[in-house]
Amino acid sequence: MPYDKAALDCYLRARRERSDAAHEMTQRMIARSREALARSEELLRVSMPVVWHPEPPNE
């Protein structure tokens, strides 16, 4: 079965480019997740004022 070397090279190059693009997107998403986690942890460290009601709630 004859094959077209140029077509095979083109296919392999396109496959590699798609793989690289997927890897890059994954790395960007991981970086964004890490940044979001860091912001969340920072917000959780901030002390919140405790609000005391002058009267207990009616039950």
PDB file of C-alpha atoms in Angstrom:
ATOM      1  CA  MET A   1       0.000   0.000   0.000  1.00  0.00           C
ATOM      2  CA  PRO A   2       1.688   3.205  -1.108  1.00  0.00           C
ATOM      3  CA  TYR A   3       1.560   6.224   1.161  1.00  0.00           C
ATOM      4  CA  ASP A   4       2.020   9.925   0.634  1.00  0.00           C
ATOM      5  CA  LYS A   5       4.913  11.043   2.829  1.00  0.00           C
ATOM      6  CA  ALA A   6       3.923  14.700   2.567  1.00  0.00           C
ATOM      7  CA  ALA A   7       0.365  13.941   3.687  1.00  0.00           C
ATOM      8  CA  LEU A   8       1.639  11.837   6.579  1.00  0.00           C
ATOM      9  CA  ASP A   9       4.033  14.599   7.632  1.00  0.00           C
ATOM     10  CA  CYS A  10       1.215  17.137   7.451  1.00  0.00           C
ATOM     11  CA  TYR A  11      -1.060  14.895   9.530  1.00  0.00           C
ATOM     12  CA  LEU A  12       1.619  14.281  12.169  1.00  0.00           C
ATOM     13  CA  ARG A  13       2.468  18.002  12.335  1.00  0.00           C
ATOM     14  CA  ALA A  14      -1.204  18.931  12.796  1.00  0.00           C
ATOM     15  CA  ARG A  15      -1.636  16.257  15.447  1.00  0.00           C
ATOM     16  CA  ARG A  16       1.427  17.548  17.303  1.00  0.00           C
ATOM     17  CA  GLU A  17       0.157  21.144  17.102  1.00  0.00           C
ATOM     18  CA  ARG A  18      -3.239  20.104  18.515  1.00  0.00           C
ATOM     19  CA  SER A  19      -1.512  18.189  21.291  1.00  0.00           C
ATOM     20  CA  ASP A  20       0.714  21.163  22.126  1.00  0.00           C
ATOM     21  CA  ALA A  21      -2.282  23.522  22.113  1.00  0.00           C
ATOM     22  CA  ALA A  22      -4.207  21.208  24.437  1.00  0.00           C
ATOM     23  CA  HIS A  23      -1.224  20.974  26.791  1.00  0.00           C
ATOM     24  CA  GLU A  24      -0.818  24.757  26.820  1.00  0.00           C
ATOM     25  CA  MET A  25      -4.537  25.255  27.541  1.00  0.00           C
ATOM     26  CA  THR A  26      -4.357  22.735  30.382  1.00  0.00           C
ATOM     27  CA  GLN A  27      -1.360  24.510  31.891  1.00  0.00           C
ATOM     28  CA  ARG A  28      -3.163  27.873  31.688  1.00  0.00           C
ATOM     29  CA  MET A  29      -6.258  26.416  33.355  1.00  0.00           C
ATOM     30  CA  ILE A  30      -4.134  24.917  36.145  1.00  0.00           C
ATOM     31  CA  ALA A  31      -2.425  28.284  36.671  1.00  0.00           C
ATOM     32  CA  ARG A  32      -5.800  30.061  36.832  1.00  0.00           C
ATOM     33  CA  SER A  33      -7.054  27.504  39.352  1.00  0.00           C
ATOM     34  CA  ARG A  34      -3.980  28.000  41.526  1.00  0.00           C
ATOM     35  CA  GLU A  35      -4.461  31.772  41.422  1.00  0.00           C
ATOM     36  CA  ALA A  36      -8.144  31.421  42.340  1.00  0.00           C
ATOM     37  CA  LEU A  37      -7.262  29.123  45.239  1.00  0.00           C
ATOM     38  CA  ALA A  38      -4.656  31.591  46.474  1.00  0.00           C
ATOM     39  CA  ARG A  39      -7.211  34.433  46.377  1.00  0.00           C
ATOM     40  CA  SER A  40      -9.752  32.265  48.199  1.00  0.00           C
ATOM     41  CA  GLU A  41      -7.250  31.337  50.907  1.00  0.00           C
ATOM     42  CA  GLU A  42      -6.348  35.005  51.294  1.00  0.00           C
ATOM     43  CA  LEU A  43     -10.012  35.921  51.757  1.00  0.00           C
ATOM     44  CA  LEU A  44     -10.467  33.151  54.308  1.00  0.00           C
ATOM     45  CA  ARG A  45      -7.570  34.530  56.362  1.00  0.00           C
ATOM     46  CA  VAL A  46      -9.207  37.959  56.671  1.00  0.00           C
ATOM     47  CA  SER A  47     -10.853  38.337  60.046  1.00  0.00           C
ATOM     48  CA  MET A  48     -14.551  39.064  59.894  1.00  0.00           C
ATOM     49  CA  PRO A  49     -16.231  41.227  62.527  1.00  0.00           C
ATOM     50  CA  VAL A  50     -18.655  39.396  64.782  1.00  0.00           C
ATOM     51  CA  VAL A  51     -22.078  40.977  64.831  1.00  0.00           C
ATOM     52  CA  TRP A  52     -23.905  40.703  68.124  1.00  0.00           C
ATOM     53  CA  HIS A  53     -27.591  41.380  68.170  1.00  0.00           C
ATOM     54  CA  PRO A  54     -28.762  43.500  71.114  1.00  0.00           C
ATOM     55  CA  GLU A  55     -31.663  41.147  71.732  1.00  0.00           C
ATOM     56  CA  PRO A  56     -31.902  37.424  71.172  1.00  0.00           C
ATOM     57  CA  PRO A  57     -34.099  36.403  68.249  1.00  0.00           C
ATOM     58  CA  ASN A  58     -37.718  35.604  69.014  1.00  0.00           C
ATOM     59  CA  GLU A  59     -38.382  31.911  68.914  1.00  0.00           C
TER      60      GLU A  59
END
